[in-house]
Short mmCIF file of C-alpha atoms and ligand atoms in Angstrom, two decimals:
data_model
loop_
_atom_site.label_atom_id
_atom_site.label_comp_id
_atom_site.label_asym_id
_atom_site.label_seq_id
_atom_site.Cartn_x
_atom_site.Cartn_y
_atom_site.Cartn_z
CA MET A 1345 -4.99 -28.54 -10.23
CA GLU A 1346 -5.44 -25.70 -7.76
CA THR A 1347 -5.87 -21.99 -8.32
CA THR A 1348 -4.58 -19.50 -5.77
CA LEU A 1349 -4.68 -15.74 -5.30
CA VAL A 1350 -1.61 -13.52 -5.33
CA LEU A 1351 -1.68 -9.77 -4.80
CA LEU A 1352 1.33 -7.73 -5.86
CA LYS A 1353 1.21 -5.12 -3.11
CA PRO A 1354 2.04 -1.41 -3.44
CA SER A 1355 5.52 -2.30 -2.10
CA CYS A 1356 5.96 -4.32 -5.30
CA VAL A 1357 4.12 -2.07 -7.76
CA SER A 1358 5.69 1.20 -6.57
CA ARG A 1359 9.21 -0.25 -6.58
CA GLY A 1360 8.82 -1.30 -10.23
CA LEU A 1361 9.03 -5.01 -9.42
CA ILE A 1362 5.83 -6.21 -11.12
CA GLY A 1363 7.59 -7.90 -14.03
CA GLU A 1364 10.32 -9.42 -11.89
CA ILE A 1365 7.87 -11.06 -9.48
CA ILE A 1366 5.50 -12.28 -12.20
CA ASN A 1367 8.52 -13.76 -13.96
CA ARG A 1368 9.31 -15.89 -10.90
CA PHE A 1369 5.86 -17.45 -10.91
CA GLU A 1370 5.95 -18.11 -14.66
CA ARG A 1371 9.44 -19.59 -14.51
CA ARG A 1372 8.33 -21.96 -11.75
CA GLY A 1373 5.64 -23.30 -14.08
CA LEU A 1374 2.61 -21.62 -12.56
CA GLN A 1375 0.03 -20.55 -15.11
CA ILE A 1376 -1.53 -17.09 -14.93
CA VAL A 1377 -5.27 -17.60 -15.43
CA GLY A 1378 -6.41 -14.17 -14.22
CA MET A 1379 -4.72 -10.80 -13.76
CA LYS A 1380 -5.77 -7.19 -13.23
CA MET A 1381 -4.65 -3.92 -11.69
CA MET A 1382 -6.97 -2.36 -9.14
CA GLN A 1383 -7.14 0.21 -6.35
CA LEU A 1384 -8.07 -1.24 -2.95
CA ASP A 1385 -10.40 0.59 -0.55
CA ASP A 1386 -11.16 0.23 3.16
CA ASP A 1387 -14.17 -2.06 2.65
CA LYS A 1388 -12.15 -4.53 0.62
CA LEU A 1389 -9.24 -4.38 3.06
CA ARG A 1390 -11.41 -4.92 6.15
CA GLU A 1391 -12.81 -8.01 4.43
CA HIS A 1392 -9.49 -9.30 3.13
CA TYR A 1393 -7.65 -8.74 6.41
CA SER A 1394 -10.62 -9.52 8.69
CA HIS A 1395 -8.26 -11.55 10.94
CA LEU A 1396 -6.22 -8.39 11.55
CA VAL A 1397 -8.79 -5.55 11.77
CA ASN A 1398 -8.42 -5.30 15.55
CA LYS A 1399 -4.63 -5.26 15.56
CA PRO A 1400 -2.98 -1.94 16.42
CA PHE A 1401 -1.07 -2.01 13.12
CA PHE A 1402 -4.20 -2.41 10.96
CA PRO A 1403 -4.63 1.30 10.07
CA ALA A 1404 -1.00 1.47 8.92
CA LEU A 1405 -1.38 -1.78 7.00
CA ALA A 1406 -4.54 -0.49 5.29
CA LYS A 1407 -2.79 2.77 4.38
CA SER A 1408 0.15 0.88 2.89
CA MET A 1409 -2.20 -1.33 0.84
CA LYS A 1410 -3.93 1.76 -0.61
CA ALA A 1411 -0.73 3.65 -1.40
CA SER A 1412 -0.82 2.63 -5.08
CA PRO A 1413 -2.82 0.20 -7.21
CA ILE A 1414 -2.16 -3.48 -6.68
CA VAL A 1415 -2.04 -6.30 -9.21
CA ALA A 1416 -4.30 -9.26 -8.46
CA MET A 1417 -3.37 -12.60 -10.03
CA ALA A 1418 -4.96 -16.02 -10.18
CA LEU A 1419 -2.22 -18.67 -10.47
CA GLN A 1420 -2.90 -22.25 -11.41
CA GLY A 1421 -0.86 -25.41 -10.96
CA VAL A 1422 -0.67 -28.72 -9.15
CA GLU A 1423 -0.70 -27.88 -5.41
CA ALA A 1424 -0.49 -24.21 -6.38
CA VAL A 1425 -1.52 -22.96 -2.92
CA THR A 1426 1.40 -24.66 -1.15
CA VAL A 1427 3.88 -23.94 -3.94
CA VAL A 1428 3.05 -20.21 -4.00
CA ARG A 1429 3.10 -19.88 -0.19
CA GLY A 1430 6.52 -21.55 -0.23
CA MET A 1431 7.77 -19.09 -2.85
CA THR A 1432 6.37 -16.19 -0.78
CA GLY A 1433 8.24 -16.94 2.45
CA TYR A 1434 7.63 -15.90 6.04
CA THR A 1435 5.61 -12.73 6.64
CA ASN A 1436 8.54 -10.65 7.87
CA GLY A 1437 10.97 -10.01 5.03
CA ARG A 1438 13.83 -9.77 7.49
CA THR A 1439 13.36 -13.36 8.61
CA ALA A 1440 12.11 -14.81 5.31
CA ASP A 1441 14.56 -17.26 3.76
CA PRO A 1442 16.73 -16.05 0.88
CA GLY A 1443 15.32 -17.56 -2.31
CA THR A 1444 11.76 -16.67 -1.31
CA ILE A 1445 10.19 -13.51 -2.74
CA ARG A 1446 10.04 -11.79 0.64
CA GLY A 1447 13.52 -13.06 1.54
CA ASP A 1448 14.95 -11.64 -1.68
CA TYR A 1449 13.02 -8.35 -1.97
CA SER A 1450 11.80 -7.23 1.46
CA MET A 1451 13.22 -5.79 4.67
CA SER A 1452 9.82 -5.36 6.31
CA ASN A 1453 7.07 -7.11 8.26
CA GLN A 1454 4.49 -4.93 6.50
CA GLN A 1455 5.95 -3.88 3.13
CA ASN A 1456 6.45 -7.48 2.08
CA ILE A 1457 5.76 -7.36 -1.68
CA VAL A 1458 3.11 -10.08 -2.08
CA HIS A 1459 -0.01 -11.58 -0.57
CA ALA A 1460 -0.66 -15.28 -1.17
CA SER A 1461 -3.62 -17.40 -0.05
CA ASP A 1462 -2.70 -19.67 2.86
CA SER A 1463 -5.06 -22.63 2.24
CA ILE A 1464 -7.31 -24.10 -0.44
CA ASP A 1465 -10.30 -22.77 1.46
CA SER A 1466 -8.94 -19.20 1.64
CA ALA A 1467 -7.84 -19.37 -2.00
CA GLU A 1468 -11.41 -20.09 -3.04
CA LYS A 1469 -12.83 -17.24 -0.93
CA GLU A 1470 -10.10 -14.78 -1.89
CA LEU A 1471 -10.35 -15.50 -5.63
CA ALA A 1472 -14.08 -14.77 -5.41
CA ARG A 1473 -13.26 -11.52 -3.56
CA PHE A 1474 -11.01 -10.21 -6.34
CA PHE A 1475 -12.26 -11.88 -9.54
CA LYS A 1476 -15.63 -12.43 -11.18
CA PRO A 1477 -15.95 -16.01 -12.52
CA GLU A 1478 -15.64 -14.72 -16.10
CA GLU A 1479 -12.34 -13.01 -15.27
CA ILE A 1480 -10.66 -16.38 -14.73
CA TYR A 1481 -9.50 -17.80 -18.06
CA PRO A 1482 -8.68 -21.51 -18.06
CA TYR A 1483 -6.53 -22.43 -21.05
CA LYS A 1484 -4.13 -25.19 -21.92
CA HIS A 1485 -0.52 -24.61 -20.90
CA ALA A 1486 1.48 -25.49 -23.99
CA LEU A 1487 4.31 -26.91 -21.87
CA ALA A 1488 2.19 -28.94 -19.44
CA GLU A 1489 3.79 -32.24 -20.42
CA TYR A 1490 7.24 -30.81 -19.69
CA LEU A 1491 6.20 -29.24 -16.40
CA TYR A 1492 4.65 -32.42 -14.98
CA ALA A 1493 4.81 -36.17 -15.34
CA PRO A 1494 1.61 -37.57 -16.87
CA ASP A 1495 0.42 -38.96 -13.50
CA GLU A 1496 0.90 -35.62 -11.73
CA TYR A 1497 -1.82 -33.55 -13.36
P1 IDP B 2737 0.85 -13.33 5.51
O1 IDP B 2737 0.77 -12.18 4.52
O2 IDP B 2737 2.24 -13.89 5.57
O3 IDP B 2737 -0.21 -14.38 5.31
P2 IDP B 2737 -0.71 -12.34 7.78
O4 IDP B 2737 -0.44 -12.67 9.22
O5 IDP B 2737 -1.93 -12.92 7.16
O6 IDP B 2737 0.63 -12.73 6.97
O7 IDP B 2737 -0.75 -10.76 7.69
C1 IDP B 2737 -1.21 -10.12 6.53
C2 IDP B 2737 -0.33 -8.94 6.24
O8 IDP B 2737 -0.44 -8.00 7.31
C3 IDP B 2737 1.17 -9.25 6.15
O9 IDP B 2737 1.56 -9.75 4.88
C4 IDP B 2737 1.79 -7.89 6.46
O10 IDP B 2737 1.76 -7.04 5.33
C5 IDP B 2737 0.82 -7.35 7.50
N1 IDP B 2737 1.28 -7.64 8.86
C6 IDP B 2737 1.19 -8.81 9.54
N2 IDP B 2737 1.71 -8.73 10.78
C7 IDP B 2737 2.15 -7.45 10.89
C8 IDP B 2737 2.80 -6.70 11.95
O11 IDP B 2737 3.07 -7.22 13.05
N3 IDP B 2737 3.09 -5.40 11.68
C9 IDP B 2737 2.79 -4.80 10.49
N4 IDP B 2737 2.19 -5.46 9.48
C10 IDP B 2737 1.87 -6.75 9.68
MG1 MG B 2738 -2.27 -14.27 5.58
#
């Protein structure tokens, strides 16, 4: 089992798409093991987007990420990092494949609805950035045996 971080960005929250996007993850079989609404600030954003702080678009990106609260989620499942990245789609909503979240809900390279961790290593660091250990709640998924074959989990 892996756990990965998803952020529902202001482009999701402000458009009233929280429920719709969460529903996609639940329907896929991913288990929500942590979830909270929070307001991001510059310190958190400089840390979270440290690979982008020197890009010319960073100030606009930071502004867009502070425009409303976000919803942070910890999602658990077998190969959850890869599965969630696949569901997220390419960064730019205009080139993201239909069927992905960005390909179905976004027309933008910046206002692209969700963040998702891109590797097991980043998932671990990013979960620690947004959740205290006690805010992650492992529990048995009642449908586990219908979501997976016994040798898969
Ligand atoms: P990812 O979200 O698909 O992992 P990253 O390259 O890690 O993509 O970029 C993080 C976020 O920064 C993107 O989701 C998007 O909101 C924003 N971003 C990335 N590249 C651009 C750009 O060229 N212009 C504006 N915003 C960008
Ligand atoms: Mg990224």
